[in-house]
Short mmCIF file of C-alpha atoms and ligand atoms in Angstrom, two decimals:
data_model
loop_
_atom_site.label_atom_id
_atom_site.label_comp_id
_atom_site.label_asym_id
_atom_site.label_seq_id
_atom_site.Cartn_x
_atom_site.Cartn_y
_atom_site.Cartn_z
CA MET A 8 12.46 -0.23 -76.08
CA LYS A 9 16.04 -1.11 -77.33
CA THR A 10 17.14 -4.72 -77.68
CA LEU A 11 20.88 -5.30 -77.16
CA VAL A 12 22.39 -8.46 -78.43
CA VAL A 13 25.86 -9.57 -76.67
CA LYS A 14 27.13 -12.58 -78.73
CA TYR A 15 30.18 -14.45 -78.62
CA LEU A 16 30.33 -16.71 -81.83
CA PRO A 17 33.83 -17.05 -83.04
CA ARG A 18 32.60 -19.66 -85.64
CA GLY A 19 30.59 -17.04 -87.24
CA GLU A 20 28.33 -18.17 -89.99
CA ALA A 21 28.83 -21.70 -89.17
CA SER A 22 27.86 -21.10 -85.52
CA ASN A 23 24.84 -23.19 -84.06
CA THR A 24 24.04 -20.73 -81.69
CA LYS A 25 23.63 -17.99 -84.40
CA ARG A 26 20.65 -20.26 -85.79
CA LEU A 27 18.83 -19.67 -82.37
CA LEU A 28 19.91 -15.91 -82.53
CA ASP A 29 18.76 -15.58 -85.88
CA ALA A 30 15.19 -17.35 -85.36
CA PHE A 31 14.68 -15.13 -82.39
CA LEU A 32 15.60 -11.91 -84.05
CA GLN A 33 13.81 -12.71 -87.38
CA GLN A 34 10.54 -13.20 -85.21
CA ALA A 35 10.99 -10.16 -82.67
CA ARG A 36 12.15 -7.52 -85.51
CA PRO A 37 12.93 -5.01 -82.94
CA ALA A 38 12.56 -1.58 -83.73
CA GLN A 39 15.80 -0.53 -82.18
CA LEU A 40 18.51 -2.95 -82.17
CA GLU A 41 22.31 -2.74 -80.91
CA THR A 42 24.85 -5.62 -81.04
CA LEU A 43 27.65 -6.02 -79.30
CA ASP A 44 30.25 -8.68 -80.72
CA LEU A 45 32.41 -9.77 -78.09
CA THR A 46 34.90 -11.42 -80.79
CA ILE A 47 35.55 -7.81 -82.09
CA TYR A 48 35.00 -5.55 -78.76
CA GLN A 49 36.74 -7.64 -76.09
CA PRO A 50 35.81 -6.65 -72.78
CA GLU A 51 38.90 -5.94 -70.48
CA PHE A 52 39.98 -7.95 -67.42
CA PHE A 53 40.35 -5.93 -63.91
CA GLY A 54 43.97 -5.25 -63.52
CA PRO A 55 45.36 -3.60 -60.37
CA GLU A 56 44.65 0.07 -61.61
CA SER A 57 41.01 -0.71 -63.02
CA LEU A 58 39.96 -2.73 -59.98
CA GLY A 59 41.39 0.09 -57.31
CA ALA A 60 39.42 2.66 -59.53
CA TYR A 61 36.27 0.56 -59.37
CA ILE A 62 36.49 -0.19 -55.62
CA HIS A 63 37.50 3.57 -54.84
CA ARG A 64 34.65 4.97 -56.95
CA ASN A 65 31.84 2.46 -56.45
CA TYR A 66 32.63 1.22 -52.97
CA PHE A 67 33.89 4.23 -51.08
CA GLY A 68 32.54 7.09 -53.43
CA GLN A 69 35.99 8.75 -54.19
CA ALA A 70 36.90 10.93 -57.03
CA LEU A 71 39.17 9.30 -59.71
CA THR A 72 42.50 10.32 -61.20
CA PRO A 73 42.26 10.98 -64.99
CA SER A 74 44.44 7.75 -65.17
CA GLU A 75 41.98 5.80 -62.92
CA ALA A 76 38.99 7.02 -64.70
CA GLU A 77 40.28 5.91 -68.01
CA SER A 78 41.20 2.45 -66.74
CA ILE A 79 37.62 1.73 -66.36
CA ALA A 80 36.14 4.04 -69.23
CA SER A 81 35.61 1.02 -71.47
CA MET A 82 33.54 -1.08 -68.62
CA ASP A 83 31.62 2.37 -68.03
CA ARG A 84 30.75 2.31 -71.76
CA MET A 85 29.49 -1.25 -71.55
CA VAL A 86 27.56 -0.72 -68.77
CA LYS A 87 25.76 2.37 -70.10
CA GLN A 88 24.98 0.22 -73.48
CA PHE A 89 23.68 -2.54 -71.09
CA LYS A 90 21.62 -0.33 -68.98
CA SER A 91 20.25 1.61 -72.28
CA ALA A 92 18.42 -1.72 -73.14
CA GLY A 93 14.86 -3.08 -72.57
CA VAL A 94 15.73 -6.73 -73.55
CA VAL A 95 19.05 -8.30 -73.66
CA VAL A 96 19.54 -11.32 -75.82
CA MET A 97 22.94 -13.29 -75.25
CA ALA A 98 24.23 -15.94 -77.41
CA THR A 99 27.04 -18.26 -76.50
CA PRO A 100 28.19 -21.66 -76.97
CA MET A 101 29.20 -23.70 -73.92
CA PHE A 102 33.18 -23.93 -73.67
CA ASN A 103 34.49 -26.34 -71.12
CA PHE A 104 31.29 -26.84 -69.11
CA SER A 105 31.03 -22.93 -68.52
CA VAL A 106 30.56 -19.93 -70.59
CA PRO A 107 33.44 -18.90 -72.56
CA GLY A 108 35.79 -16.55 -70.99
CA ALA A 109 34.76 -13.38 -73.07
CA ILE A 110 31.20 -14.16 -71.90
CA LYS A 111 32.34 -14.22 -68.22
CA THR A 112 34.37 -11.09 -68.69
CA TYR A 113 31.70 -9.17 -69.90
CA PHE A 114 29.61 -9.95 -66.86
CA ASP A 115 32.82 -8.63 -64.68
CA CYS A 116 32.48 -5.57 -66.35
CA ILE A 117 28.94 -4.91 -66.15
CA MET A 118 28.03 -6.31 -62.84
CA MET A 119 28.81 -3.03 -61.54
CA LYS A 120 27.71 -1.81 -57.85
CA ASP A 121 25.43 0.94 -57.87
CA GLU A 122 24.79 0.69 -61.51
CA THR A 123 23.31 -2.98 -62.48
CA TRP A 124 23.05 -4.14 -58.70
CA GLU A 125 23.36 -2.32 -54.90
CA ILE A 126 23.47 -2.91 -51.53
CA ARG A 127 20.15 -1.83 -50.18
CA ASP A 128 19.43 -2.40 -46.37
CA GLY A 129 22.32 -4.81 -45.86
CA ALA A 130 21.24 -6.94 -48.76
CA TYR A 131 21.86 -7.10 -52.58
CA ALA A 132 19.57 -5.81 -54.81
CA GLY A 133 19.26 -5.83 -58.71
CA LEU A 134 18.81 -2.25 -60.32
CA MET A 135 17.57 -3.84 -63.87
CA GLN A 136 13.76 -3.94 -63.20
CA GLY A 137 11.67 -3.33 -66.23
CA ARG A 138 13.73 -5.46 -68.42
CA ARG A 139 13.95 -8.87 -69.67
CA ALA A 140 16.80 -11.22 -70.71
CA VAL A 141 17.48 -14.24 -72.61
CA ALA A 142 20.35 -16.46 -72.98
CA LEU A 143 20.75 -18.64 -76.25
CA VAL A 144 22.92 -21.35 -75.79
CA THR A 145 24.22 -24.53 -77.45
CA THR A 146 26.31 -27.31 -76.29
CA GLY A 147 28.06 -30.64 -77.56
CA GLY A 148 27.12 -32.70 -75.00
CA ILE A 149 24.03 -33.55 -72.94
CA TYR A 150 23.29 -32.47 -69.34
CA GLU A 151 20.91 -34.80 -67.96
CA GLY A 152 20.93 -37.26 -65.01
CA MET A 153 24.59 -37.87 -63.78
CA TRP A 154 25.84 -35.29 -66.12
CA ALA A 155 23.22 -32.52 -65.13
CA SER A 156 25.91 -30.79 -62.55
CA TYR A 157 28.29 -30.55 -65.24
CA ASP A 158 26.34 -27.81 -66.87
CA LEU A 159 27.89 -24.70 -65.26
CA ALA A 160 26.76 -22.31 -68.13
CA THR A 161 23.22 -22.03 -67.69
CA PRO A 162 22.98 -21.77 -63.87
CA LEU A 163 25.68 -19.08 -64.10
CA LEU A 164 23.76 -17.10 -67.01
CA LYS A 165 20.37 -17.37 -64.86
CA THR A 166 22.24 -16.34 -61.66
CA GLU A 167 23.91 -13.29 -63.26
CA PHE A 168 20.62 -11.79 -64.78
CA ASP A 169 18.61 -12.74 -61.84
CA PHE A 170 20.89 -11.13 -59.35
CA MET A 171 20.68 -7.77 -61.57
CA GLY A 172 16.92 -8.00 -61.06
CA PHE A 173 15.87 -8.38 -64.65
CA ASP A 174 11.81 -9.17 -64.45
CA GLU A 175 12.23 -12.05 -66.56
CA VAL A 176 15.10 -14.34 -67.49
CA GLN A 177 14.92 -17.00 -69.87
CA ILE A 178 17.29 -19.61 -71.08
CA ILE A 179 16.98 -21.50 -74.35
CA MET A 180 19.38 -24.44 -74.76
CA ALA A 181 20.05 -26.60 -77.63
CA GLN A 182 22.04 -29.56 -76.22
CA GLY A 183 23.77 -32.57 -77.46
CA LEU A 184 24.70 -31.14 -80.85
CA ASN A 185 27.99 -33.24 -81.24
CA ALA A 186 26.84 -36.17 -78.94
CA ARG A 187 24.00 -36.87 -80.88
CA PRO A 188 24.63 -35.76 -84.47
CA ALA A 189 21.92 -37.53 -85.98
CA GLU A 190 19.43 -36.06 -83.81
CA ALA A 191 20.93 -32.45 -84.22
CA PRO A 192 18.84 -30.87 -86.81
CA ASP A 193 15.69 -31.82 -84.68
CA ILE A 194 17.42 -30.45 -81.30
CA LEU A 195 18.20 -27.15 -83.23
CA ALA A 196 14.80 -26.77 -84.74
CA ARG A 197 13.39 -27.63 -81.41
CA ALA A 198 15.17 -24.59 -79.99
CA GLU A 199 14.56 -22.37 -82.70
CA GLU A 200 10.99 -22.86 -82.53
CA GLN A 201 11.44 -22.07 -78.57
CA ALA A 202 13.19 -18.76 -79.47
CA ARG A 203 10.56 -17.77 -81.83
CA ALA A 204 7.85 -18.44 -79.16
CA LEU A 205 9.67 -16.41 -76.74
CA ALA A 206 9.98 -13.63 -79.18
CA LYS A 207 6.41 -13.66 -80.16
CA ARG A 208 5.40 -13.45 -76.53
CA TRP A 209 7.76 -10.51 -76.03
CA TYR A 210 7.41 -8.40 -79.25
CA GLY A 211 4.01 -9.65 -80.14
C1 FMN B 18 37.08 -24.72 -77.24
C2 FMN B 18 35.52 -25.39 -77.09
C3 FMN B 18 35.18 -26.17 -76.11
C4 FMN B 18 34.06 -26.53 -75.92
N1 FMN B 18 33.47 -27.38 -74.50
C5 FMN B 18 32.43 -27.88 -74.59
C6 FMN B 18 31.73 -28.59 -73.38
O1 FMN B 18 32.73 -28.26 -72.41
N2 FMN B 18 30.78 -29.07 -73.30
C7 FMN B 18 29.94 -29.14 -74.38
O2 FMN B 18 29.02 -29.82 -74.14
N3 FMN B 18 30.33 -28.78 -75.53
C8 FMN B 18 31.56 -27.92 -75.67
N4 FMN B 18 31.87 -27.59 -76.89
C9 FMN B 18 31.10 -27.90 -78.13
C10 FMN B 18 30.47 -26.60 -78.15
O3 FMN B 18 29.39 -26.08 -77.18
C11 FMN B 18 29.11 -26.88 -79.39
O4 FMN B 18 29.63 -27.49 -80.39
C12 FMN B 18 28.36 -25.65 -79.59
O5 FMN B 18 27.09 -25.93 -80.29
C13 FMN B 18 29.33 -24.45 -80.27
O6 FMN B 18 28.36 -23.47 -80.79
P1 FMN B 18 28.70 -22.59 -82.14
O7 FMN B 18 28.39 -23.60 -83.31
O8 FMN B 18 27.66 -21.43 -82.02
O9 FMN B 18 30.05 -22.23 -82.18
C14 FMN B 18 33.06 -26.87 -76.94
C15 FMN B 18 33.52 -26.28 -78.30
C16 FMN B 18 34.85 -25.52 -78.27
C17 FMN B 18 34.96 -25.03 -79.56
#
């Protein structure tokens, strides 16, 4: 079972989210690990040609021209990599109350009809059964009480993975790292412990 890490951590070694990822991986010790660093391999936006190619092929079953095929080749590679994993570990900070654009664009690439989801008997159905996903997220603010609805990141992550039919989707979030600097070490330590506990449950 391959573990795929998809990360967008532009602060590199200084990243708080990286600490959650490290805690998870140190406990999990996956036999097969592949990492997609979205700060290096930036997912492509749909443009007129690539979106046309996607619709022609995946909605209407039409053959693509070589140029159309080339326009969605990088998305196809990302889909293949995504589907090859038994566990997907996504690591991302919150940016502007949601996920950073690179993470959203990644989902736009891999949420591909008839690859990761399909329309079956008139309803949407996921195609990622038998797999698990966890999102590791850190935030500067605290999303409780009247601010809870400002967190558009974790509902988005949960919805995207659930839609694709993953057997289990977990979100581990360390929130308030900037709003409560004195408590930040404890907040991070608690989230690291949650990440280790999940890895222990999933990898034994
Ligand atoms: C461009 C940018 C936008 C951010 N937007 C938010 C935000 O909307 N809400 C929030 O709570 N924190 C926000 N933050 C704070 C980060 O989510 C927080 O510091 C996080 O822990 C950073 O993760 P990292 O240490 O892995 O880079 C933002 C940070 C940056 C750099």
